[in-house]
mmCIF file of C-alpha atoms in Angstrom:
data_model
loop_
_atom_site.group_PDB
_atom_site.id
_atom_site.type_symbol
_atom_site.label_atom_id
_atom_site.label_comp_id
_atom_site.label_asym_id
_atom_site.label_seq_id
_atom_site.Cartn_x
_atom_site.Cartn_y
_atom_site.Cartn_z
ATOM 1 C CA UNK A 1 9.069 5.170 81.189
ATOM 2 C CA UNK A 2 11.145 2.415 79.866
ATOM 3 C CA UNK A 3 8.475 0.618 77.532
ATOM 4 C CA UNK A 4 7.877 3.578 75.227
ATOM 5 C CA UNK A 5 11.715 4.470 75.351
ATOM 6 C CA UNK A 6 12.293 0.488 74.033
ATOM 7 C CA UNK A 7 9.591 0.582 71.488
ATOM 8 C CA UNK A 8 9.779 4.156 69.913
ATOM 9 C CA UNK A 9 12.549 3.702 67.618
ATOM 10 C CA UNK A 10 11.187 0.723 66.470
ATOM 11 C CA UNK A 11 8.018 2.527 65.657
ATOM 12 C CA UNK A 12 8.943 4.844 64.464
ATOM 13 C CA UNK A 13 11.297 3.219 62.075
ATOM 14 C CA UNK A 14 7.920 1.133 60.793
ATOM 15 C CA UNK A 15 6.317 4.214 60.664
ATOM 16 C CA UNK A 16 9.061 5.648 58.176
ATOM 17 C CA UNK A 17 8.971 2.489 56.432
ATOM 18 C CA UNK A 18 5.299 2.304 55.873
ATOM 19 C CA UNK A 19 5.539 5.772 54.751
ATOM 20 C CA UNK A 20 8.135 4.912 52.123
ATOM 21 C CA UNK A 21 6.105 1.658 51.218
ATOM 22 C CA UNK A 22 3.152 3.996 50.370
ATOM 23 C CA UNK A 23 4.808 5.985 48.664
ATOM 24 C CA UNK A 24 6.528 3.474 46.490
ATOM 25 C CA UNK A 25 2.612 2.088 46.377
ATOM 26 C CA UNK A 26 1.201 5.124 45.092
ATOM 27 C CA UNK A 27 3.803 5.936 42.224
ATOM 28 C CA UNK A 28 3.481 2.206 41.389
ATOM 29 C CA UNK A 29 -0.561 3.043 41.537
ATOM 30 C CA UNK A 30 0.025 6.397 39.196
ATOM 31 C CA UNK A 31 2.781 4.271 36.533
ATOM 32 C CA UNK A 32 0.166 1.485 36.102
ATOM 33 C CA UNK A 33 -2.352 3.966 35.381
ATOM 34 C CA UNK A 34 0.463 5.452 32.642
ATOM 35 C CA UNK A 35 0.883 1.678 31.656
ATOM 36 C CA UNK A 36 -2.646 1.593 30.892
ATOM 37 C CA UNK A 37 -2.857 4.767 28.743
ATOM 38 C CA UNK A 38 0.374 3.610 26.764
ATOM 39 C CA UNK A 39 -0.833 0.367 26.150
ATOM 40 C CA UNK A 40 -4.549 1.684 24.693
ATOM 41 C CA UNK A 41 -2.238 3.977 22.757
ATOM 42 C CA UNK A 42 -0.240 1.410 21.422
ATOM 43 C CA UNK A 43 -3.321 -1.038 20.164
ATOM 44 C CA UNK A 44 -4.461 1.868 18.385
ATOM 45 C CA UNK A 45 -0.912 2.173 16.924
ATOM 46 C CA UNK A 46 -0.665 -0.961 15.343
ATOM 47 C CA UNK A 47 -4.635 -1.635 14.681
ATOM 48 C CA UNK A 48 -3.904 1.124 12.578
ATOM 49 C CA UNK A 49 -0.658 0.244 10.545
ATOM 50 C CA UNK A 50 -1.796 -3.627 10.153
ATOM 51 C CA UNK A 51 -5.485 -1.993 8.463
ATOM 52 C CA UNK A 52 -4.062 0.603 6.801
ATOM 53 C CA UNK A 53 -1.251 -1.633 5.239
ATOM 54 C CA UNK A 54 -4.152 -4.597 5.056
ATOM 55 C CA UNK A 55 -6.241 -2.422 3.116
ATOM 56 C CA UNK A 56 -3.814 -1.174 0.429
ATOM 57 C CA UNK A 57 -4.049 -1.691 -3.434
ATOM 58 C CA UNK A 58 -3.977 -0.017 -6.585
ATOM 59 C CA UNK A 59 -5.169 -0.846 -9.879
ATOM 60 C CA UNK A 60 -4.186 1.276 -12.462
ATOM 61 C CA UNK A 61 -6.235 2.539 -15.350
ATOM 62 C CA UNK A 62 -4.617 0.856 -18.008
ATOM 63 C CA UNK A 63 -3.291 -3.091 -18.888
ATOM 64 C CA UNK A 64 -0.578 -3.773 -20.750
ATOM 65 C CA UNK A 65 1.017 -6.817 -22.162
ATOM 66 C CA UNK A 66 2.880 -8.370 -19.140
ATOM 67 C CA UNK A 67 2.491 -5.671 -17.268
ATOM 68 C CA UNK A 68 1.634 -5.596 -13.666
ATOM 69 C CA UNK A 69 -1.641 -3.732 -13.322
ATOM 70 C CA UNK A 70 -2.761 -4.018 -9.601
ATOM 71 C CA UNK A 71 -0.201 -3.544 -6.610
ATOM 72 C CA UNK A 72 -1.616 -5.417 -3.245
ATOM 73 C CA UNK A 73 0.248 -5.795 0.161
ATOM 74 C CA UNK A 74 0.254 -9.005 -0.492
ATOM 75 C CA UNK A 75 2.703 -8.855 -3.433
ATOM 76 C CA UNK A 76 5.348 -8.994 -1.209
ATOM 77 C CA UNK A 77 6.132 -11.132 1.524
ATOM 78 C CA UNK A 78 7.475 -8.545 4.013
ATOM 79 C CA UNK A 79 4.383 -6.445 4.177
ATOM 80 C CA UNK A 80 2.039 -9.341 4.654
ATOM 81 C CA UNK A 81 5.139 -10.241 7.875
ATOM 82 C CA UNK A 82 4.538 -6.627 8.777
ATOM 83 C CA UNK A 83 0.438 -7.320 8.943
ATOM 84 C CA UNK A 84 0.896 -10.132 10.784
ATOM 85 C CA UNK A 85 3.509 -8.963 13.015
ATOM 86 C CA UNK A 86 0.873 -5.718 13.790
ATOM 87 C CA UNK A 87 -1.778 -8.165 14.222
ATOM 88 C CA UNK A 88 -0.080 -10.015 16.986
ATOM 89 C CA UNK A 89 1.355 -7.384 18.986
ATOM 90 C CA UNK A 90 -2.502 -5.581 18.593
ATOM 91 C CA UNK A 91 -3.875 -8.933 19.773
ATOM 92 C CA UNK A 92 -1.353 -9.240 22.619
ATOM 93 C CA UNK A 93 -1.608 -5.712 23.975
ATOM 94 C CA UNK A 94 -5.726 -6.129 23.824
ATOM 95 C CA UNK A 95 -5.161 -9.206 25.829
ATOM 96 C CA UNK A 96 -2.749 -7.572 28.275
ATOM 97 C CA UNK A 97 -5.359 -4.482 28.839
ATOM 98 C CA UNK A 98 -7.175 -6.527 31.481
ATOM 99 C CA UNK A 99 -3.759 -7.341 33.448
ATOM 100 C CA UNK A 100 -2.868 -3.611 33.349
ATOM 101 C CA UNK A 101 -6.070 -2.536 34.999
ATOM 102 C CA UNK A 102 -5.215 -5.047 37.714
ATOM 103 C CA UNK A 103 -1.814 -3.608 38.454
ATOM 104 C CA UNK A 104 -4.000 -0.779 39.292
ATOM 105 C CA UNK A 105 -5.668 -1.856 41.673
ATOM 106 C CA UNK A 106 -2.807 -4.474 42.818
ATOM 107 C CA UNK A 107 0.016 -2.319 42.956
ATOM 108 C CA UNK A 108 2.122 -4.553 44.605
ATOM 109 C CA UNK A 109 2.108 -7.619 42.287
ATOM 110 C CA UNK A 110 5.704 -8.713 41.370
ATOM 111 C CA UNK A 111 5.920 -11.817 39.582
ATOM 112 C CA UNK A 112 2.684 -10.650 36.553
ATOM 113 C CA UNK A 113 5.116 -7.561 35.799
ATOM 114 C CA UNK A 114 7.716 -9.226 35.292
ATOM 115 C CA UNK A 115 6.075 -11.810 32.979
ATOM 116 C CA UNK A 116 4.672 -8.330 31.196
ATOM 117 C CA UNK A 117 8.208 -7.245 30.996
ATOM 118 C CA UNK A 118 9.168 -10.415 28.629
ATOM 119 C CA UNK A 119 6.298 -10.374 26.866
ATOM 120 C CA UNK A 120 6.593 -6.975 26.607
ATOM 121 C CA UNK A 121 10.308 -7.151 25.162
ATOM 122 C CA UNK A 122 9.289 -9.825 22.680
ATOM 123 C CA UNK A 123 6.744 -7.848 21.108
ATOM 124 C CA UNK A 124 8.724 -5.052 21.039
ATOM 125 C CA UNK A 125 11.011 -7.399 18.853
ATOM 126 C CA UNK A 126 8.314 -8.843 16.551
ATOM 127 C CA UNK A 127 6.769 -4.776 16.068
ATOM 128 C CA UNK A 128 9.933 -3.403 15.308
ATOM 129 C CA UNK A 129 11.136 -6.406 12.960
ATOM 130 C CA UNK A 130 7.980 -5.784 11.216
ATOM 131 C CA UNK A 131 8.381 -2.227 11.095
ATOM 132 C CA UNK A 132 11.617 -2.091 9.463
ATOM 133 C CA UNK A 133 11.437 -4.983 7.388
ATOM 134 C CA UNK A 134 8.709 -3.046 5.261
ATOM 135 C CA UNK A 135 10.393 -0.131 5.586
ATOM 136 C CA UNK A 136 13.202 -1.653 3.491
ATOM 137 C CA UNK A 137 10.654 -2.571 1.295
ATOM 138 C CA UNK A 138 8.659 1.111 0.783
ATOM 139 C CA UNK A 139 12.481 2.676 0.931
ATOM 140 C CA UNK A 140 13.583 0.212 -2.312
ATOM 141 C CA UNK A 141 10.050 0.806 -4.108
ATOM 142 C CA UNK A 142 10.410 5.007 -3.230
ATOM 143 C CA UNK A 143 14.541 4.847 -4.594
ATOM 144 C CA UNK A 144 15.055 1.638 -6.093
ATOM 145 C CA UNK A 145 18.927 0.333 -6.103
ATOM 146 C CA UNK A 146 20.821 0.320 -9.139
ATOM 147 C CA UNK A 147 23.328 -2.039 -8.201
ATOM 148 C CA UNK A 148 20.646 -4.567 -7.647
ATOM 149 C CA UNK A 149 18.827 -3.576 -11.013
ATOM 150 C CA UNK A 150 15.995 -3.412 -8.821
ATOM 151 C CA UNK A 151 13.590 -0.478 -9.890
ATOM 152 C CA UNK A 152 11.265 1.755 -8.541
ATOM 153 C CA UNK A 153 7.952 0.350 -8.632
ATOM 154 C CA UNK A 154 6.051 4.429 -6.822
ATOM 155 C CA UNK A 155 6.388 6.091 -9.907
ATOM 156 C CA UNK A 156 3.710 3.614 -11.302
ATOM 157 C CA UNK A 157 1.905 2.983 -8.297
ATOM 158 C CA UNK A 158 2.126 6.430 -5.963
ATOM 159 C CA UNK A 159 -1.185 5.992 -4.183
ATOM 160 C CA UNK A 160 -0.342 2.541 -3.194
ATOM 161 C CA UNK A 161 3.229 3.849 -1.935
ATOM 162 C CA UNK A 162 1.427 6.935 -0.438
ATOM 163 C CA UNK A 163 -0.234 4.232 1.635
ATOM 164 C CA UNK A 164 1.997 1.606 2.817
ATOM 165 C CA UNK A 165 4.503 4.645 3.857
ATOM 166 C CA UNK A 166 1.835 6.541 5.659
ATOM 167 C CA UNK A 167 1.349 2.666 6.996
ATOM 168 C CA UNK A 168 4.870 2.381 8.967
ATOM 169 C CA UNK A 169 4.251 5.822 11.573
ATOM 170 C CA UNK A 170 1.664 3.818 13.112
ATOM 171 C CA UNK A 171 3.880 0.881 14.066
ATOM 172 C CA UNK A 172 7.237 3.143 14.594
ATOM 173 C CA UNK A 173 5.468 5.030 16.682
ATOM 174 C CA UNK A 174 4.014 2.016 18.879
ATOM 175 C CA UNK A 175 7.631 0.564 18.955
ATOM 176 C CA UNK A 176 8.148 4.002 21.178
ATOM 177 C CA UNK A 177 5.171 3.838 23.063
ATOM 178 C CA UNK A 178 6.273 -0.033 24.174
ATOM 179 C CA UNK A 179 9.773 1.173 25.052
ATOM 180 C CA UNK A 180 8.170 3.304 27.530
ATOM 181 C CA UNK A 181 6.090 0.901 28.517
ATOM 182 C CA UNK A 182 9.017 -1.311 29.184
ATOM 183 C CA UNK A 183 11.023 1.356 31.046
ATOM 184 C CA UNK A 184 7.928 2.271 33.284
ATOM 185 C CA UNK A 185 7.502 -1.747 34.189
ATOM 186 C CA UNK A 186 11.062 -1.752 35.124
ATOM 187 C CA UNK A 187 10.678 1.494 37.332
ATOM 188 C CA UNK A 188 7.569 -0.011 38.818
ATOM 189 C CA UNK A 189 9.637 -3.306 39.769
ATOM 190 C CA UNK A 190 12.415 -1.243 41.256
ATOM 191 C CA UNK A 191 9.500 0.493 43.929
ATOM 192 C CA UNK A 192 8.152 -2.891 44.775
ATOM 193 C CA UNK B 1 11.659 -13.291 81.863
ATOM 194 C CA UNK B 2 9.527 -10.989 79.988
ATOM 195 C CA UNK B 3 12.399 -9.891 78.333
ATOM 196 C CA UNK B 4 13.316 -12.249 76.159
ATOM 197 C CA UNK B 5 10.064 -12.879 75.595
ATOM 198 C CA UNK B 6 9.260 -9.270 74.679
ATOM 199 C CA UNK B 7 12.585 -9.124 72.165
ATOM 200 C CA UNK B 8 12.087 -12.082 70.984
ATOM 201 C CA UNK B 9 9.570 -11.759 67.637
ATOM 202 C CA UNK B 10 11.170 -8.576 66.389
ATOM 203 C CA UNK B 11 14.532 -10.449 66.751
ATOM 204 C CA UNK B 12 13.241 -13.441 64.907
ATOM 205 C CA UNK B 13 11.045 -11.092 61.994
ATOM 206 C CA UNK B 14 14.430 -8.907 61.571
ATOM 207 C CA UNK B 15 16.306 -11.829 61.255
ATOM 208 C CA UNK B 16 14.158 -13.968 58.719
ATOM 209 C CA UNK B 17 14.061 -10.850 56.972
ATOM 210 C CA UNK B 18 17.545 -10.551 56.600
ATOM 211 C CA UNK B 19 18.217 -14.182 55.643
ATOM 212 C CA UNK B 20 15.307 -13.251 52.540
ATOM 213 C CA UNK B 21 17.011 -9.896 52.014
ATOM 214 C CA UNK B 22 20.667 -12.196 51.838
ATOM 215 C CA UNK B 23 19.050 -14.451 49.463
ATOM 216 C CA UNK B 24 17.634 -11.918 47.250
ATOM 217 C CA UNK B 25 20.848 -10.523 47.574
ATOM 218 C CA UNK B 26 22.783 -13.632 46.428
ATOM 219 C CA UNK B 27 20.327 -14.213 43.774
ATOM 220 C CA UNK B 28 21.169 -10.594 42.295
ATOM 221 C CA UNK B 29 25.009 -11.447 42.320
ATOM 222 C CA UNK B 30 24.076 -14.503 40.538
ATOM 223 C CA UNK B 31 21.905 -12.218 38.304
ATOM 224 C CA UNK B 32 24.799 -10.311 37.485
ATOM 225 C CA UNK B 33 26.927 -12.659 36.650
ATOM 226 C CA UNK B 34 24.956 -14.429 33.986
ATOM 227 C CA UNK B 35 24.189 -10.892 32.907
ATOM 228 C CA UNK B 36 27.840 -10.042 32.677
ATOM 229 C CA UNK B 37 28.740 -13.773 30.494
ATOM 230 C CA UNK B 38 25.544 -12.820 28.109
ATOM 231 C CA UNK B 39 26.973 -9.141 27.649
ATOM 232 C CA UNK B 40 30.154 -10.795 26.476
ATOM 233 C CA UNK B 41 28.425 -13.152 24.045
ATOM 234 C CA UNK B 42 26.610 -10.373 22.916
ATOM 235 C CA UNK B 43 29.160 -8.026 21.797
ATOM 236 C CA UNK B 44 30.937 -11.042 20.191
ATOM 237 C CA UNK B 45 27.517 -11.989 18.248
ATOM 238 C CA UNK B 46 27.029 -7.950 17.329
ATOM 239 C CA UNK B 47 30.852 -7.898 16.538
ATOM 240 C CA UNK B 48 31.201 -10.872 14.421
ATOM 241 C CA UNK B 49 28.124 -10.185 12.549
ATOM 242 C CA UNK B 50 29.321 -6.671 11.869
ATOM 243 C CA UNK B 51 32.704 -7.717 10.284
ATOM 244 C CA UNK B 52 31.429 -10.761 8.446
ATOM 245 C CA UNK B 53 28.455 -7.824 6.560
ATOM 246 C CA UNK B 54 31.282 -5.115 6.185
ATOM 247 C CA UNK B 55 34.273 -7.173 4.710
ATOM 248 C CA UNK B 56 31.683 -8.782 2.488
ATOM 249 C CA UNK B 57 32.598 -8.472 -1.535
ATOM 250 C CA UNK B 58 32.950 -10.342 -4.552
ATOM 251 C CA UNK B 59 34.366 -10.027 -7.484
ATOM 252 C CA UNK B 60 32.897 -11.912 -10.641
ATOM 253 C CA UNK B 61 35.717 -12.872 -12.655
ATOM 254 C CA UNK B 62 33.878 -11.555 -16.004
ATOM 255 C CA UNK B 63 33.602 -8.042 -17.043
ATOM 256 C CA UNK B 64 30.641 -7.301 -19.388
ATOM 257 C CA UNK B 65 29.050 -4.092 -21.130
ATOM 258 C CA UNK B 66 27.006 -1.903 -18.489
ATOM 259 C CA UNK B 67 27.159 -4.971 -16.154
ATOM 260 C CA UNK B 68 27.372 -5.382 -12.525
ATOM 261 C CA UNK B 69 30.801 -7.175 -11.826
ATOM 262 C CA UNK B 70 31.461 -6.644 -7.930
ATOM 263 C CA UNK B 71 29.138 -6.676 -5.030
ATOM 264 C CA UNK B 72 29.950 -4.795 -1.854
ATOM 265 C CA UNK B 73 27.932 -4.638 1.219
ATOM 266 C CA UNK B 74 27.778 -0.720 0.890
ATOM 267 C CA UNK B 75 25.819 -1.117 -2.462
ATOM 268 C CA UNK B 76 22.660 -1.658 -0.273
ATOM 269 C CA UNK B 77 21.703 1.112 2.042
ATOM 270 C CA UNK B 78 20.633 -1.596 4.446
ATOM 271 C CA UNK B 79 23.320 -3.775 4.887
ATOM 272 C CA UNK B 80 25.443 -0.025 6.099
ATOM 273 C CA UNK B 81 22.476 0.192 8.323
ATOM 274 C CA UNK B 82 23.177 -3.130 9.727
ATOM 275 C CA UNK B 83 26.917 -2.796 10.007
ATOM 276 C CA UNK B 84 26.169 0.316 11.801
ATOM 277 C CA UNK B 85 23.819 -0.823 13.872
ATOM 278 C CA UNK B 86 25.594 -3.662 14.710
ATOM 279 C CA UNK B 87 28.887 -1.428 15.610
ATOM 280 C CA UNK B 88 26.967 0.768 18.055
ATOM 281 C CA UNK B 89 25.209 -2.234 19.818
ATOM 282 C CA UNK B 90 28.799 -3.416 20.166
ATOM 283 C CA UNK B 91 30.060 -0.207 21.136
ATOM 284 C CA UNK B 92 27.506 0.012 24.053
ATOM 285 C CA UNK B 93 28.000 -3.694 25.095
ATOM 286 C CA UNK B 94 31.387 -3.040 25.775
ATOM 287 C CA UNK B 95 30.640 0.459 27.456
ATOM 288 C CA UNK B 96 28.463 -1.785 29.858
ATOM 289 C CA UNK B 97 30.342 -4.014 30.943
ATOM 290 C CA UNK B 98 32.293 -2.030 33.820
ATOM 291 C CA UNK B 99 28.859 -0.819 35.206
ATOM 292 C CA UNK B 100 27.906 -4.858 34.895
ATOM 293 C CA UNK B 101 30.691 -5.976 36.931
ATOM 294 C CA UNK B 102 29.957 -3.184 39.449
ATOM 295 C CA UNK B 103 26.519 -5.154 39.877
ATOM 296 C CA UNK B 104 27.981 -8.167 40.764
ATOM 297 C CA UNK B 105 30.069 -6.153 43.556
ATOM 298 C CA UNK B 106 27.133 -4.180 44.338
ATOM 299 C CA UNK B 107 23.932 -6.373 43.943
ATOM 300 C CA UNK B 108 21.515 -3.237 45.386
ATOM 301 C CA UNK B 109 22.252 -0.818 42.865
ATOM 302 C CA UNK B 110 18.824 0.399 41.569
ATOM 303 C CA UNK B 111 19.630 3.382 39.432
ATOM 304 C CA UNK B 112 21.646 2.049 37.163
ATOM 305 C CA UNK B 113 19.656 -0.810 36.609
ATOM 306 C CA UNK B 114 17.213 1.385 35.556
ATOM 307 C CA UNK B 115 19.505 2.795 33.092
ATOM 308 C CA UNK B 116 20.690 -0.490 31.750
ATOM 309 C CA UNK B 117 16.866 -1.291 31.097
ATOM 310 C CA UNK B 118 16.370 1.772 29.291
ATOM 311 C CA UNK B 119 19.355 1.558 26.957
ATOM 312 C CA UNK B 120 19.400 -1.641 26.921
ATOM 313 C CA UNK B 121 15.710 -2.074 25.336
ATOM 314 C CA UNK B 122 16.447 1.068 22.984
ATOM 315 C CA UNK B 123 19.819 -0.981 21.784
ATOM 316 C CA UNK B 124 17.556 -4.360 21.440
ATOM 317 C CA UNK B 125 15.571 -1.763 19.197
ATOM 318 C CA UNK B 126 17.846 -0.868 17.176
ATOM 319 C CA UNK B 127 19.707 -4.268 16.462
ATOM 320 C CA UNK B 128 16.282 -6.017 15.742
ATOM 321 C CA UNK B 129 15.419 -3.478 12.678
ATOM 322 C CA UNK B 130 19.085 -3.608 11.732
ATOM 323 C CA UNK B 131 18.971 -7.059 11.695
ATOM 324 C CA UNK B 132 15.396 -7.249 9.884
ATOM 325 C CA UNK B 133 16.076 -4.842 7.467
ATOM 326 C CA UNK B 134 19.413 -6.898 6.165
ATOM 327 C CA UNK B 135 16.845 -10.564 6.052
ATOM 328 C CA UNK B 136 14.509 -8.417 3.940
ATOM 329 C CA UNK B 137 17.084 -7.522 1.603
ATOM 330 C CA UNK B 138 18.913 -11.122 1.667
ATOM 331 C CA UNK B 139 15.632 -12.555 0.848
ATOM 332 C CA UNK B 140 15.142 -10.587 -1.823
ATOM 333 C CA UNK B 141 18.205 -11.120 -3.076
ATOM 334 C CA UNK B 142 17.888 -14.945 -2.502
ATOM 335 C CA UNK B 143 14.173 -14.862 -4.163
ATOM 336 C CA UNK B 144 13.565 -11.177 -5.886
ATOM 337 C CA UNK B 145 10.168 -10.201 -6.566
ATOM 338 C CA UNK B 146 8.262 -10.890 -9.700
ATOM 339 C CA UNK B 147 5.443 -8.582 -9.097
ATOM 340 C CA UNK B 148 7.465 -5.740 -8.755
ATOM 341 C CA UNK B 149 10.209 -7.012 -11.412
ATOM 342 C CA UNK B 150 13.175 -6.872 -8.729
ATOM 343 C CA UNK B 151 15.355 -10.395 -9.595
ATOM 344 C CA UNK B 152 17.098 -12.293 -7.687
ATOM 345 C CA UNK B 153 21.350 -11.281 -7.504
ATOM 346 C CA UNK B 154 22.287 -14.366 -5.962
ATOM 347 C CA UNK B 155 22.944 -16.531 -9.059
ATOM 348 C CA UNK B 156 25.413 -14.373 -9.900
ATOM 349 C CA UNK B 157 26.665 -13.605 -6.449
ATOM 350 C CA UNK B 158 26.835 -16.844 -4.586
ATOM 351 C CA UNK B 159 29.540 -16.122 -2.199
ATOM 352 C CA UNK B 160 28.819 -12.720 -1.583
ATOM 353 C CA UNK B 161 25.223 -13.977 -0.581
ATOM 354 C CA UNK B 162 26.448 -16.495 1.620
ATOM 355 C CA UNK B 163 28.415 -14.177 3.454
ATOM 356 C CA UNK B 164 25.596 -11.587 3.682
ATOM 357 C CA UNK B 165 23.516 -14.591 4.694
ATOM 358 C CA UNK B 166 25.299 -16.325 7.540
ATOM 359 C CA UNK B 167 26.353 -12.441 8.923
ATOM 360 C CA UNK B 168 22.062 -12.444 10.070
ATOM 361 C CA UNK B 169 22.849 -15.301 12.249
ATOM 362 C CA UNK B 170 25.383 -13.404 14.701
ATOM 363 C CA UNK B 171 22.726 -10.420 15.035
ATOM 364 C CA UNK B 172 19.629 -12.301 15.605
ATOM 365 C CA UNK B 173 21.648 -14.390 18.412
ATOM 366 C CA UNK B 174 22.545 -10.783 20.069
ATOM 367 C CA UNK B 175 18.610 -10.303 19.657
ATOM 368 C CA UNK B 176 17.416 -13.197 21.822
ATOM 369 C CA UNK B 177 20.598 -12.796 24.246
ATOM 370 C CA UNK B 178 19.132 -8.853 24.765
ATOM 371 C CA UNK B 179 15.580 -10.418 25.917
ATOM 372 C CA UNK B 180 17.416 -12.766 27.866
ATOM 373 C CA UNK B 181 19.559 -9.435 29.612
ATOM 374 C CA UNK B 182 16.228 -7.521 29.928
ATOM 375 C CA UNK B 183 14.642 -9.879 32.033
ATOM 376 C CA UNK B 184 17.385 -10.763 34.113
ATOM 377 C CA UNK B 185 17.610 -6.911 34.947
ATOM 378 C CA UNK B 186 13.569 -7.052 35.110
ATOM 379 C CA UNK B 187 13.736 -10.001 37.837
ATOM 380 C CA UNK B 188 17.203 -8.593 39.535
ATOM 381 C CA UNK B 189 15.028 -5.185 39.768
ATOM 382 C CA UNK B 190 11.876 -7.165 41.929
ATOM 383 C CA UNK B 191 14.436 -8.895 43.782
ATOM 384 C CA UNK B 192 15.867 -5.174 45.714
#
């Protein structure tokens, strides 16, 4: 009568804790699969802004004497930053695609999440440096500044503005998508 | 007899279990605390750099028909971004660091870790295309743009572009110091 009276609570108290260890196992389990998602998300994101942005120009119908007849992306440093900077982070969260799958299937892995996490928060960096950079940029050709006697160059060259503006959702909205992706790491971490 | 020998390997597996949960314990505290100096080097970086953009002018000391004779940081929507941005990263630095120095008394909190990941990667966000979005505009300044006819300021405003120059440096430091706080939090989190 004694032996199960000594080793029930400790049982028991494994049993709880296996229970709880499950548990934290199979939201980890559900949160990589959400990882996952995010990330493909994300790729798509930027893939999109870096081609779309890649991809602009405009030549207009008419030359001029000095005039500047064709607008290109790569007129201007900070868009050809914020193709590169798309590139990378499309690149890195490809690369990272294969390590998200195994936190599926590893749930439990520690020390690869929290190398994800910097990574992670570095691209985050680079994407939304990028992002905003040529956002100064479409935001000064759009309005101009006349304190600068900088003019607007979208009343000559709308399409092109049409596009490198429609460029910058894809890689705002990625910088969301990796903040979540960030936050769900850290969540994940905590249940380890 | 049997008794010790029947107590014996939970006693040892509870205690080697709480020496590791000690250590990851101690390493937290130690976690905090370099969390804690960084916050403080933040806010000065984010405060420094916001009071070097927004007490920025110059004054040429010529006057001249339908010319430009004083540059202010507010004559650039960007540079009020960055100022702003800048003053609200502050702001929540030094809103943080009360819940830091609870960390350091209580190294299990999980919660508000959480939390502190979450803001602290949406303030990283926010200082990054603050800080971004003032280098785009300082290197235009510095260079201009001949394809889209925007010239360079900074031959006439050399100080005022100095300033506006060296106030980047305080707000990219707060960048990399932010990375640096995220994964501390990101290895404190594993470590509960």
């Amino acid at each position: 009568m004694s032996s199960p009276m000594k080793t029930g609570p400790p049982e028991t108290g494994e049993a709880s804790k296996n229970e709880s260890s499950k548990h934290g196992s199979n939201l980890n389990r559900g949160i990589s699969i959400l990882d996952l998602i995010l990330r493909v998300i994300a790729t798509i994101g930027t893939l999109g802004s870096s081609v779309a942005m890649g991809t602009s120009n405009q030549t207009l119908p008419f030359s001029f004497q000095s005039f500047q007849f064709r607008a290109e992306y790569n007129d201007l440093p900070m868009f050809t930053f914020f193709v590169i900077a798309n590139s990378i982070v499309c690149g890195y969260l490809v690369l990272s695609l294969p390590l998200s799958i195994f936190h599926i299937i590893r749930s439990s892995a520690k020390i690869s999440r929290i190398i994800f996490v910097i990574f992670d928060t570095v691209m985050l960096c680079l994407l939304a440096c990028g992002a905003s950079v040529a956002a100064s940029i479409v935001y000064l050709a759009h309005k101009g500044n006349a304190n600068a006697n900088w003019l607007p160059i979208c009343q000559q060259f709308s399409n092109f503005c049409q596009r490198i503006s429609g460029s910058l959702i894809g890689s705002f909205f990625s910088v969301i998508i990796l903040i979540l992706i960030i936050t769900s790491s850290a969540v994940s971490l905590s249940q380890i």
